[in-house]
Amino acid sequence: MRTYGQYCALAKALDVVGDRWTLLIVRELGLRGPCRYTDLRHGLPGIATNLLADRLREMEENGIVRREEAPPPVATTLFHLTERGVELAPVLLALGHWGAEYMGERREGDEFRSHWLRYPIEHLFTDAAPDGPAVEIELRTGDQPILVEVGGGAVRARPGVAEKPDLVLSGEPEVVLGLLRERFDLRAARRRGLRTEGDVAVLDRLHNLG
Amino acid sequence: MRTYGQYCALAKALDVVGDRWTLLIVRELGLRGPCRYTDLRHGLPGIATNLLADRLREMEENGIVRREEAPPPVATTLFHLTERGVELAPVLLALGHWGAEYMGERREGDEFRSHWLRYPIEHLFTDAAPDGPAVEIELRTGDQPILVEVGGGAVRARPGVAEKPDLVLSGEPEVVLGLLRERFDLRAARRRGLRTEGDVAVLDRLHNLG
DNA sequence: CGGCATCCTCTTTGATACTG
DNA sequence: CAGTATCAAAGAGGATGCCG
């Protein structure tokens, strides 16, 4: 681990989490909770396997990741964030908020994983009608469906399906996200391939913060 | 500039500011305002000059830095943050806050510049007695004196000296910072080489947030 | 001096193949 | 599943040179 050799809190932080891939590994563990090595590889398209192993080792040494051997019959290794790793959440949020600007276009070849939607959905929106009945929106985009629950003042997103979703949105991620973020309207989203089932009015429950 | 190729706001942000040295350059421009190339080199001990030139070019292309040629007779180039660059402030603050944990010890060979104290001082402290008279504390550590003004609810730090400071603290940066952050008391700080002139009671005006 | 560009070496990364 | 091993390419670091 190459260090900047500067007595400065920012430089010290970057000594620990400034290496390529490190913060994305924190993202995966933060989004999905404890992960197997293979889960991490799936959530980090493009990473070389040796690099993932190297990073996990360094992050363990630096106290932001903890490795836990699950006992038989499961017999697998689970990687967790430590408390110190969890404390990186404000950093990820600040960076993600700043980077949201670049989400307008999806570049050719950009990989996408549905669970990445959790951070933007839970942090870019609040419940516009906390006293209204809870609503469920299912997003069908990327590798797995995401269930968005809006109610009681909170917005939650996680992999899963609803028995009777109020609304189902299907299409390319940049279209689904663009619609949610009100970068364009329903008509434009449909022109870009969006399909909907159910009551599109429940989208009004998402109050856009950003 | 190597990209992660992921349709994710965090990855997109890191595509732009994740390269080595980039965020430290933003720090310098944020702390000091528009800088000459040479000022940047001074504030970034350890950077190779070609790398600084490369980064400044990339950052300009990415819209976070703007270059301005001062007219003769000054005839120098000034590097500014763009609006987009200024918007990185929350990222720097989050990272700096997280990295403050590592400031307890100063590692052998760690370089230090006094103006780096501005972020921690202005963001780790508030004015404990907003209605009291303003006080001035001069810090003599590192390459130049820093003047800390506490009053009216605000804490400001900048290079400079006071005509009649209420308190002067001299010593190694880790001692001055450790004292301010209440990691140890005045007695312990003196044992570590701190020298004071004036009224140490004004330190009570700094309310420690972190 | 200020603002780089070049050259060289060393380290890190990425792609792929292979293993207990 | 959870990594190692290998090797080529890219990037970082250091020294020095150049030009207004």
Short mmCIF file of C-alpha atoms (C1' of nucleotides) in Angstrom, two decimals:
data_model
loop_
_atom_site.label_atom_id
_atom_site.label_comp_id
_atom_site.label_asym_id
_atom_site.label_seq_id
_atom_site.Cartn_x
_atom_site.Cartn_y
_atom_site.Cartn_z
CA MET A 1 0.00 0.00 0.00
CA ARG A 2 1.64 3.17 -1.20
CA THR A 3 1.10 6.06 1.18
CA TYR A 4 1.01 9.77 0.46
CA GLY A 5 3.20 10.50 3.46
CA GLN A 6 1.17 13.55 4.43
CA TYR A 7 -0.01 14.37 7.93
CA CYS A 8 -3.51 15.24 6.74
CA ALA A 9 -6.78 13.47 7.49
CA LEU A 10 -7.85 13.37 3.86
CA ALA A 11 -4.54 11.92 2.74
CA LYS A 12 -4.67 9.38 5.56
CA ALA A 13 -8.15 8.33 4.53
CA LEU A 14 -7.03 7.95 0.94
CA ASP A 15 -4.06 5.89 2.09
CA VAL A 16 -6.61 3.37 3.34
CA VAL A 17 -9.50 3.58 0.87
CA GLY A 18 -7.97 5.41 -2.09
CA ASP A 19 -6.80 2.35 -3.97
CA ARG A 20 -8.64 1.31 -7.07
CA TRP A 21 -11.68 -0.91 -6.33
CA THR A 22 -11.55 -0.48 -2.56
CA LEU A 23 -14.58 1.80 -2.21
CA LEU A 24 -16.54 -0.32 -4.66
CA ILE A 25 -15.92 -3.34 -2.46
CA VAL A 26 -17.23 -1.31 0.48
CA ARG A 27 -20.27 -0.47 -1.66
CA GLU A 28 -20.99 -4.14 -2.30
CA LEU A 29 -20.66 -5.14 1.34
CA GLY A 30 -22.75 -2.15 2.38
CA LEU A 31 -25.49 -2.85 -0.13
CA ARG A 32 -25.71 -6.59 0.25
CA GLY A 33 -24.41 -7.27 3.73
CA PRO A 34 -22.01 -10.16 4.29
CA CYS A 35 -20.91 -11.62 0.96
CA ARG A 36 -19.11 -14.63 -0.35
CA TYR A 37 -16.12 -14.13 -2.61
CA THR A 38 -18.20 -15.15 -5.57
CA ASP A 39 -20.98 -12.73 -4.72
CA LEU A 40 -18.42 -9.96 -4.64
CA ARG A 41 -17.11 -10.94 -8.05
CA HIS A 42 -20.61 -10.83 -9.42
CA GLY A 43 -21.25 -7.39 -7.94
CA LEU A 44 -17.92 -6.03 -9.18
CA PRO A 45 -17.88 -6.73 -12.90
CA GLY A 46 -14.47 -6.00 -14.33
CA ILE A 47 -12.37 -6.74 -11.28
CA ALA A 48 -9.53 -9.20 -11.70
CA THR A 49 -9.79 -12.05 -9.25
CA ASN A 50 -6.27 -11.61 -7.93
CA LEU A 51 -6.97 -7.95 -7.31
CA LEU A 52 -10.13 -8.77 -5.37
CA ALA A 53 -8.16 -11.19 -3.20
CA ASP A 54 -5.42 -8.59 -2.68
CA ARG A 55 -7.87 -5.87 -1.76
CA LEU A 56 -9.78 -8.03 0.68
CA ARG A 57 -6.53 -8.90 2.40
CA GLU A 58 -5.46 -5.26 2.64
CA MET A 59 -8.88 -4.15 3.82
CA GLU A 60 -8.78 -6.82 6.49
CA GLU A 61 -5.36 -5.61 7.63
CA ASN A 62 -6.68 -2.05 7.68
CA GLY A 63 -9.63 -3.05 9.82
CA ILE A 64 -12.45 -2.26 7.45
CA VAL A 65 -13.31 -5.84 6.48
CA ARG A 66 -13.66 -8.91 8.63
CA ARG A 67 -13.54 -12.46 7.32
CA GLU A 68 -15.72 -15.10 8.87
CA GLU A 69 -15.55 -18.78 8.14
CA ALA A 70 -19.04 -20.23 8.21
CA PRO A 71 -19.05 -23.64 9.90
CA PRO A 72 -19.96 -26.84 8.04
CA PRO A 73 -22.18 -27.87 6.38
CA VAL A 74 -22.23 -24.38 4.78
CA ALA A 75 -18.44 -24.16 4.92
CA THR A 76 -17.96 -20.91 3.08
CA THR A 77 -16.16 -17.67 3.82
CA LEU A 78 -18.22 -14.58 4.45
CA PHE A 79 -16.78 -11.09 4.18
CA HIS A 80 -18.26 -8.42 6.44
CA LEU A 81 -17.73 -4.73 6.92
CA THR A 82 -16.33 -3.88 10.34
CA GLU A 83 -17.74 -0.97 12.32
CA ARG A 84 -15.00 1.16 10.81
CA GLY A 85 -16.09 0.02 7.37
CA VAL A 86 -19.71 0.89 8.07
CA GLU A 87 -18.56 4.37 9.05
CA LEU A 88 -17.59 4.92 5.42
CA ALA A 89 -21.27 5.23 4.52
CA PRO A 90 -21.24 9.06 4.50
CA VAL A 91 -18.31 8.96 2.11
CA LEU A 92 -20.14 6.66 -0.29
CA LEU A 93 -23.26 8.81 -0.09
CA ALA A 94 -21.37 12.02 -0.78
CA LEU A 95 -19.54 10.48 -3.72
CA GLY A 96 -22.66 8.84 -5.05
CA HIS A 97 -24.62 12.05 -4.83
CA TRP A 98 -21.87 13.86 -6.69
CA GLY A 99 -21.66 11.10 -9.29
CA ALA A 100 -25.42 10.98 -9.88
CA GLU A 101 -24.84 13.77 -12.38
CA TYR A 102 -23.19 11.24 -14.69
CA MET A 103 -26.10 8.80 -14.66
CA GLY A 104 -28.03 10.53 -17.43
CA GLU A 105 -26.51 8.46 -20.15
CA ARG A 106 -25.53 4.84 -19.91
CA ARG A 107 -22.25 4.42 -21.73
CA GLU A 108 -21.93 1.60 -24.20
CA GLY A 109 -20.61 -1.40 -22.34
CA ASP A 110 -21.50 -0.14 -18.86
CA GLU A 111 -22.35 -3.11 -16.72
CA PHE A 112 -25.33 -2.92 -14.41
CA ARG A 113 -26.53 -4.83 -11.35
CA SER A 114 -30.01 -4.23 -9.99
CA HIS A 115 -28.99 -4.10 -6.35
CA TRP A 116 -26.94 -0.98 -7.10
CA LEU A 117 -30.27 0.85 -7.22
CA ARG A 118 -30.65 0.59 -3.49
CA TYR A 119 -28.42 3.54 -2.60
CA PRO A 120 -29.93 6.00 -5.08
CA ILE A 121 -33.50 4.97 -4.36
CA GLU A 122 -33.21 5.09 -0.60
CA HIS A 123 -31.24 8.33 -0.54
CA LEU A 124 -32.56 10.36 -3.44
CA PHE A 125 -36.19 9.95 -2.43
CA THR A 126 -38.43 10.25 0.57
CA ASP A 127 -42.04 9.28 1.11
CA ALA A 128 -44.14 12.17 -0.21
CA ALA A 129 -47.19 11.10 1.82
CA PRO A 130 -46.06 9.48 5.07
CA ASP A 131 -49.64 9.13 6.24
CA GLY A 132 -50.86 7.38 3.13
CA PRO A 133 -51.07 3.59 2.74
CA ALA A 134 -47.78 1.85 1.94
CA VAL A 135 -47.19 1.12 -1.73
CA GLU A 136 -45.01 -1.45 -3.45
CA ILE A 137 -43.23 -0.84 -6.73
CA GLU A 138 -41.41 -3.63 -8.51
CA LEU A 139 -38.53 -2.75 -10.80
CA ARG A 140 -37.67 -5.25 -13.50
CA THR A 141 -34.35 -4.14 -14.85
CA GLY A 142 -30.92 -5.70 -14.70
CA ASP A 143 -30.18 -9.10 -13.29
CA GLN A 144 -32.91 -9.42 -10.68
CA PRO A 145 -36.17 -7.71 -9.67
CA ILE A 146 -36.04 -5.00 -7.02
CA LEU A 147 -38.89 -4.31 -4.66
CA VAL A 148 -39.38 -0.71 -3.57
CA GLU A 149 -41.57 -0.16 -0.53
CA VAL A 150 -42.78 3.36 0.17
CA GLY A 151 -44.68 4.00 3.37
CA GLY A 152 -44.58 5.42 6.86
CA GLY A 153 -42.21 8.13 5.72
CA ALA A 154 -39.54 5.69 4.54
CA VAL A 155 -38.39 4.34 1.20
CA ARG A 156 -36.82 0.90 1.16
CA ALA A 157 -35.40 -1.00 -1.80
CA ARG A 158 -34.17 -4.59 -1.86
CA PRO A 159 -34.02 -7.55 -4.17
CA GLY A 160 -37.37 -9.29 -4.16
CA VAL A 161 -40.84 -9.40 -5.64
CA ALA A 162 -44.22 -8.37 -4.30
CA GLU A 163 -47.27 -10.61 -4.26
CA LYS A 164 -49.46 -7.81 -5.51
CA PRO A 165 -47.29 -4.84 -6.47
CA ASP A 166 -49.09 -1.54 -7.01
CA LEU A 167 -46.84 -0.88 -9.97
CA VAL A 168 -44.32 -2.77 -12.04
CA LEU A 169 -41.74 -0.93 -14.15
CA SER A 170 -39.77 -2.85 -16.76
CA GLY A 171 -37.08 -1.53 -19.05
CA GLU A 172 -33.47 -0.46 -19.25
CA PRO A 173 -32.02 0.83 -16.00
CA GLU A 174 -31.26 4.30 -17.36
CA VAL A 175 -34.90 4.60 -18.39
CA VAL A 176 -36.31 3.39 -15.07
CA LEU A 177 -33.92 5.63 -13.15
CA GLY A 178 -34.50 8.59 -15.43
CA LEU A 179 -38.25 8.28 -14.89
CA LEU A 180 -37.92 8.02 -11.11
CA ARG A 181 -35.58 11.00 -11.03
CA GLU A 182 -37.97 12.96 -13.23
CA ARG A 183 -35.32 13.52 -15.85
CA PHE A 184 -38.10 12.80 -18.31
CA ASP A 185 -41.79 11.96 -18.06
CA LEU A 186 -43.79 8.78 -18.53
CA ARG A 187 -44.44 9.44 -22.17
CA ALA A 188 -40.75 9.86 -22.90
CA ALA A 189 -39.88 6.82 -20.80
CA ARG A 190 -42.37 4.72 -22.77
CA ARG A 191 -40.79 5.95 -25.97
CA ARG A 192 -37.52 4.64 -24.61
CA GLY A 193 -38.95 1.22 -24.03
CA LEU A 194 -40.45 1.42 -20.56
CA ARG A 195 -43.30 -0.98 -19.84
CA THR A 196 -45.66 -0.49 -16.90
CA GLU A 197 -48.25 -2.61 -15.16
CA GLY A 198 -50.50 -1.19 -12.49
CA ASP A 199 -51.12 2.26 -11.16
CA VAL A 200 -48.49 4.75 -12.33
CA ALA A 201 -49.98 7.36 -9.98
CA VAL A 202 -48.17 5.73 -7.06
CA LEU A 203 -44.98 7.25 -8.45
CA ASP A 204 -46.13 10.47 -6.85
CA ARG A 205 -45.31 8.90 -3.52
CA LEU A 206 -41.61 9.29 -4.33
CA HIS A 207 -40.49 12.76 -3.39
CA ASN A 208 -37.34 13.62 -5.30
CA LEU A 209 -34.59 15.18 -3.18
CA GLY A 210 -31.87 15.52 -5.75
CA MET B 1 -8.26 7.51 -17.53
CA ARG B 2 -9.33 3.96 -16.90
CA THR B 3 -13.04 3.58 -16.21
CA TYR B 4 -14.83 0.97 -14.15
CA GLY B 5 -17.46 0.50 -16.82
CA GLN B 6 -20.27 0.29 -14.30
CA TYR B 7 -23.58 2.10 -14.52
CA CYS B 8 -23.43 3.21 -10.88
CA ALA B 9 -23.11 6.72 -9.49
CA LEU B 10 -20.31 5.80 -7.12
CA ALA B 11 -18.30 4.12 -9.85
CA LYS B 12 -18.91 7.09 -12.14
CA ALA B 13 -17.68 9.48 -9.46
CA LEU B 14 -14.58 7.37 -8.96
CA ASP B 15 -13.99 7.33 -12.71
CA VAL B 16 -13.52 11.08 -12.40
CA VAL B 17 -11.93 11.64 -8.99
CA GLY B 18 -10.67 8.19 -8.05
CA ASP B 19 -7.22 8.50 -9.56
CA ARG B 20 -4.28 8.92 -7.26
CA TRP B 21 -3.67 12.57 -6.24
CA THR B 22 -6.87 13.93 -7.79
CA LEU B 23 -8.76 14.54 -4.55
CA LEU B 24 -5.66 15.99 -2.93
CA ILE B 25 -5.44 18.51 -5.74
CA VAL B 26 -9.07 19.40 -5.08
CA ARG B 27 -8.15 19.79 -1.41
CA GLU B 28 -5.40 22.27 -2.26
CA LEU B 29 -7.56 24.35 -4.54
CA GLY B 30 -10.39 24.26 -2.02
CA LEU B 31 -8.19 25.28 0.89
CA ARG B 32 -6.17 27.94 -0.82
CA GLY B 33 -8.33 29.13 -3.66
CA PRO B 34 -6.79 29.71 -7.09
CA CYS B 35 -3.22 28.42 -7.16
CA ARG B 36 -0.19 28.59 -9.35
CA TYR B 37 1.43 25.36 -10.45
CA THR B 38 4.24 25.97 -7.99
CA ASP B 39 1.84 26.57 -5.11
CA LEU B 40 0.22 23.26 -5.88
CA ARG B 41 3.57 21.47 -5.84
CA HIS B 42 4.33 23.00 -2.47
CA GLY B 43 1.00 21.90 -1.05
CA LEU B 44 1.33 18.41 -2.49
CA PRO B 45 4.66 17.12 -1.23
CA GLY B 46 5.55 13.86 -2.91
CA ILE B 47 3.79 14.41 -6.23
CA ALA B 48 5.86 13.99 -9.38
CA THR B 49 5.71 17.08 -11.53
CA ASN B 50 4.65 15.22 -14.65
CA LEU B 51 1.83 13.63 -12.70
CA LEU B 52 0.61 16.99 -11.47
CA ALA B 53 0.58 18.28 -15.03
CA ASP B 54 -1.28 15.15 -16.21
CA ARG B 55 -3.86 15.38 -13.47
CA LEU B 56 -4.52 19.06 -14.02
CA ARG B 57 -5.13 18.36 -17.68
CA GLU B 58 -7.49 15.48 -16.95
CA MET B 59 -9.33 17.47 -14.32
CA GLU B 60 -9.75 20.31 -16.77
CA GLU B 61 -11.16 17.91 -19.37
CA ASN B 62 -13.50 16.51 -16.74
CA GLY B 63 -14.74 19.97 -15.84
CA ILE B 64 -13.58 20.18 -12.25
CA VAL B 65 -10.64 22.52 -12.81
CA ARG B 66 -10.41 25.67 -14.89
CA ARG B 67 -7.18 27.24 -16.03
CA GLU B 68 -6.84 30.98 -16.23
CA GLU B 69 -3.91 32.83 -17.74
CA ALA B 70 -3.23 35.96 -15.75
CA PRO B 71 -2.38 38.85 -18.06
CA PRO B 72 1.06 40.50 -18.09
CA PRO B 73 2.88 41.76 -16.14
CA VAL B 74 1.90 38.92 -13.75
CA ALA B 75 1.83 36.44 -16.61
CA THR B 76 1.21 33.31 -14.64
CA THR B 77 -1.33 30.52 -14.84
CA LEU B 78 -3.91 30.19 -12.11
CA PHE B 79 -5.79 26.96 -11.52
CA HIS B 80 -9.32 27.25 -10.14
CA LEU B 81 -11.97 24.81 -9.06
CA THR B 82 -15.04 24.94 -11.24
CA GLU B 83 -18.50 24.90 -9.69
CA ARG B 84 -18.49 21.15 -10.18
CA GLY B 85 -15.19 20.97 -8.34
CA VAL B 86 -16.50 23.02 -5.45
CA GLU B 87 -19.38 20.56 -5.18
CA LEU B 88 -16.85 17.94 -4.10
CA ALA B 89 -16.59 19.65 -0.71
CA PRO B 90 -18.97 17.20 1.02
CA VAL B 91 -16.85 14.32 -0.26
CA LEU B 92 -13.67 15.84 1.15
CA LEU B 93 -15.39 16.53 4.45
CA ALA B 94 -16.74 13.01 4.76
CA LEU B 95 -13.38 11.48 3.92
CA GLY B 96 -11.52 13.88 6.19
CA HIS B 97 -13.85 13.17 9.06
CA TRP B 98 -13.35 9.45 8.57
CA GLY B 99 -9.59 9.88 8.28
CA ALA B 100 -9.30 12.05 11.39
CA GLU B 101 -9.08 8.79 13.30
CA TYR B 102 -5.59 8.28 11.87
CA MET B 103 -4.27 11.65 13.00
CA GLY B 104 -3.36 10.51 16.49
CA GLU B 105 0.17 9.64 15.57
CA ARG B 106 2.33 11.41 13.06
CA ARG B 107 4.23 8.79 11.14
CA GLU B 108 7.93 9.24 10.65
CA GLY B 109 8.47 11.17 7.45
CA ASP B 110 4.92 12.49 7.18
CA GLU B 111 5.04 15.89 5.57
CA PHE B 112 2.93 18.69 6.95
CA ARG B 113 1.67 22.05 5.70
CA SER B 114 0.00 24.47 8.08
CA HIS B 115 -2.81 25.41 5.76
CA TRP B 116 -4.07 21.81 5.91
CA LEU B 117 -5.33 22.69 9.39
CA ARG B 118 -8.09 24.81 7.95
CA TYR B 119 -10.51 21.96 7.17
CA PRO B 120 -10.21 20.19 10.53
CA ILE B 121 -10.36 23.41 12.52
CA GLU B 122 -13.34 24.86 10.72
CA HIS B 123 -15.30 21.62 10.63
CA LEU B 124 -14.39 19.83 13.84
CA PHE B 125 -15.17 22.81 16.03
CA THR B 126 -17.85 25.39 16.62
CA ASP B 127 -17.89 28.49 18.74
CA ALA B 128 -18.81 27.38 22.25
CA ALA B 129 -19.92 30.88 23.26
CA PRO B 130 -21.36 32.68 20.24
CA ASP B 131 -22.30 35.69 22.35
CA GLY B 132 -18.85 36.13 23.86
CA PRO B 133 -16.19 38.46 22.44
CA ALA B 134 -14.26 37.15 19.47
CA VAL B 135 -10.92 35.57 20.27
CA GLU B 136 -7.84 35.04 18.13
CA ILE B 137 -5.54 32.06 18.47
CA GLU B 138 -2.30 31.89 16.56
CA LEU B 139 -0.88 28.49 15.71
CA ARG B 140 2.85 28.29 15.09
CA THR B 141 3.45 24.91 13.60
CA GLY B 142 4.50 23.81 10.17
CA ASP B 143 5.62 26.15 7.44
CA GLN B 144 3.61 29.26 8.27
CA PRO B 145 1.52 30.65 11.15
CA ILE B 146 -2.23 30.08 11.13
CA LEU B 147 -4.68 32.49 12.63
CA VAL B 148 -7.82 31.02 14.16
CA GLU B 149 -10.67 33.42 14.79
CA VAL B 150 -13.51 32.28 17.03
CA GLY B 151 -16.51 34.52 17.40
CA GLY B 152 -20.08 35.15 16.45
CA GLY B 153 -20.76 31.45 16.32
CA ALA B 154 -18.13 30.77 13.67
CA VAL B 155 -14.63 29.37 13.61
CA ARG B 156 -12.33 30.54 10.83
CA ALA B 157 -8.74 29.52 10.16
CA ARG B 158 -6.37 31.00 7.59
CA PRO B 159 -2.70 31.72 7.15
CA GLY B 160 -1.84 34.92 8.95
CA VAL B 161 -0.85 36.47 12.25
CA ALA B 162 -2.77 38.55 14.75
CA GLU B 163 -1.61 41.88 16.09
CA LYS B 164 -2.53 40.93 19.63
CA PRO B 165 -3.53 37.26 19.70
CA ASP B 166 -5.30 36.06 22.82
CA LEU B 167 -3.26 32.88 22.69
CA VAL B 168 -0.29 31.54 20.74
CA LEU B 169 0.35 27.81 20.50
CA SER B 170 3.72 26.60 19.24
CA GLY B 171 4.84 23.03 18.75
CA GLU B 172 4.58 20.02 16.52
CA PRO B 173 1.33 19.79 14.55
CA GLU B 174 0.28 16.50 16.14
CA VAL B 175 0.64 18.12 19.57
CA VAL B 176 -1.26 21.28 18.65
CA LEU B 177 -3.99 19.24 16.98
CA GLY B 178 -4.12 16.69 19.77
CA LEU B 179 -4.62 19.47 22.29
CA LEU B 180 -7.35 21.16 20.28
CA ARG B 181 -9.12 17.84 19.78
CA GLU B 182 -8.83 17.09 23.49
CA ARG B 183 -6.97 13.89 22.83
CA PHE B 184 -4.78 14.97 25.75
CA ASP B 185 -4.69 17.92 28.13
CA LEU B 186 -2.49 20.96 28.42
CA ARG B 187 -0.11 19.29 30.82
CA ALA B 188 0.43 16.37 28.45
CA ALA B 189 0.79 18.72 25.48
CA ARG B 190 3.47 20.69 27.31
CA ARG B 191 5.29 17.49 28.06
CA ARG B 192 5.28 16.89 24.30
CA GLY B 193 6.89 20.21 23.62
CA LEU B 194 3.96 22.61 23.35
CA ARG B 195 4.71 26.24 24.17
CA THR B 196 1.95 28.72 24.94
CA GLU B 197 1.76 32.47 25.24
CA GLY B 198 -1.36 34.21 26.46
CA ASP B 199 -4.58 33.01 27.95
CA VAL B 200 -5.08 29.28 27.55
CA ALA B 201 -8.64 29.64 28.86
CA VAL B 202 -9.76 30.86 25.43
CA LEU B 203 -9.41 27.25 24.26
CA ASP B 204 -12.76 26.69 25.93
CA ARG B 205 -14.29 28.68 23.11
CA LEU B 206 -13.66 25.75 20.78
CA HIS B 207 -16.48 23.28 21.07
CA ASN B 208 -15.32 19.89 19.85
CA LEU B 209 -17.76 18.17 17.51
CA GLY B 210 -15.83 15.06 16.71
"C1'" DC C 1 11.40 31.38 -11.80
"C1'" DG C 2 6.99 29.04 -13.65
"C1'" DG C 3 5.15 25.36 -16.25
"C1'" DC C 4 5.72 21.85 -18.02
"C1'" DA C 5 7.90 17.48 -21.37
"C1'" DT C 6 11.04 13.43 -21.66
"C1'" DC C 7 13.29 9.45 -20.21
"C1'" DC C 8 13.83 5.79 -17.33
"C1'" DT C 9 12.74 2.50 -13.66
"C1'" DC C 10 9.67 0.36 -10.66
"C1'" DT C 11 5.00 -0.91 -9.11
"C1'" DT C 12 0.27 -1.78 -9.89
"C1'" DT C 13 -3.29 -3.41 -12.68
"C1'" DG C 14 -5.65 -6.41 -15.85
"C1'" DA C 15 -6.41 -10.75 -18.44
"C1'" DT C 16 -6.17 -15.40 -18.34
"C1'" DA C 17 -5.16 -19.93 -16.75
"C1'" DC C 18 -4.98 -23.05 -13.22
"C1'" DT C 19 -5.74 -25.42 -8.35
"C1'" DG C 20 -7.14 -27.57 -3.59
"C1'" DC D 1 -16.04 -21.89 -4.04
"C1'" DA D 2 -12.12 -19.29 -3.08
"C1'" DG D 3 -8.63 -18.27 -4.33
"C1'" DT D 4 -2.91 -18.60 -6.78
"C1'" DA D 5 0.20 -18.16 -10.59
"C1'" DT D 6 1.80 -15.98 -14.57
"C1'" DC D 7 2.67 -12.38 -17.69
"C1'" DA D 8 1.86 -8.17 -20.41
"C1'" DA D 9 0.35 -3.42 -20.24
"C1'" DA D 10 -0.52 0.79 -17.90
"C1'" DG D 11 0.55 3.99 -14.40
"C1'" DA D 12 3.40 6.11 -10.72
"C1'" DG D 13 7.81 8.03 -9.16
"C1'" DG D 14 12.29 10.31 -9.79
"C1'" DA D 15 15.71 12.86 -12.39
"C1'" DT D 16 16.60 16.03 -15.61
"C1'" DG D 17 16.00 19.15 -19.63
"C1'" DC D 18 13.74 22.89 -22.03
"C1'" DC D 19 11.64 27.25 -23.09
"C1'" DG D 20 9.57 31.82 -22.31
#
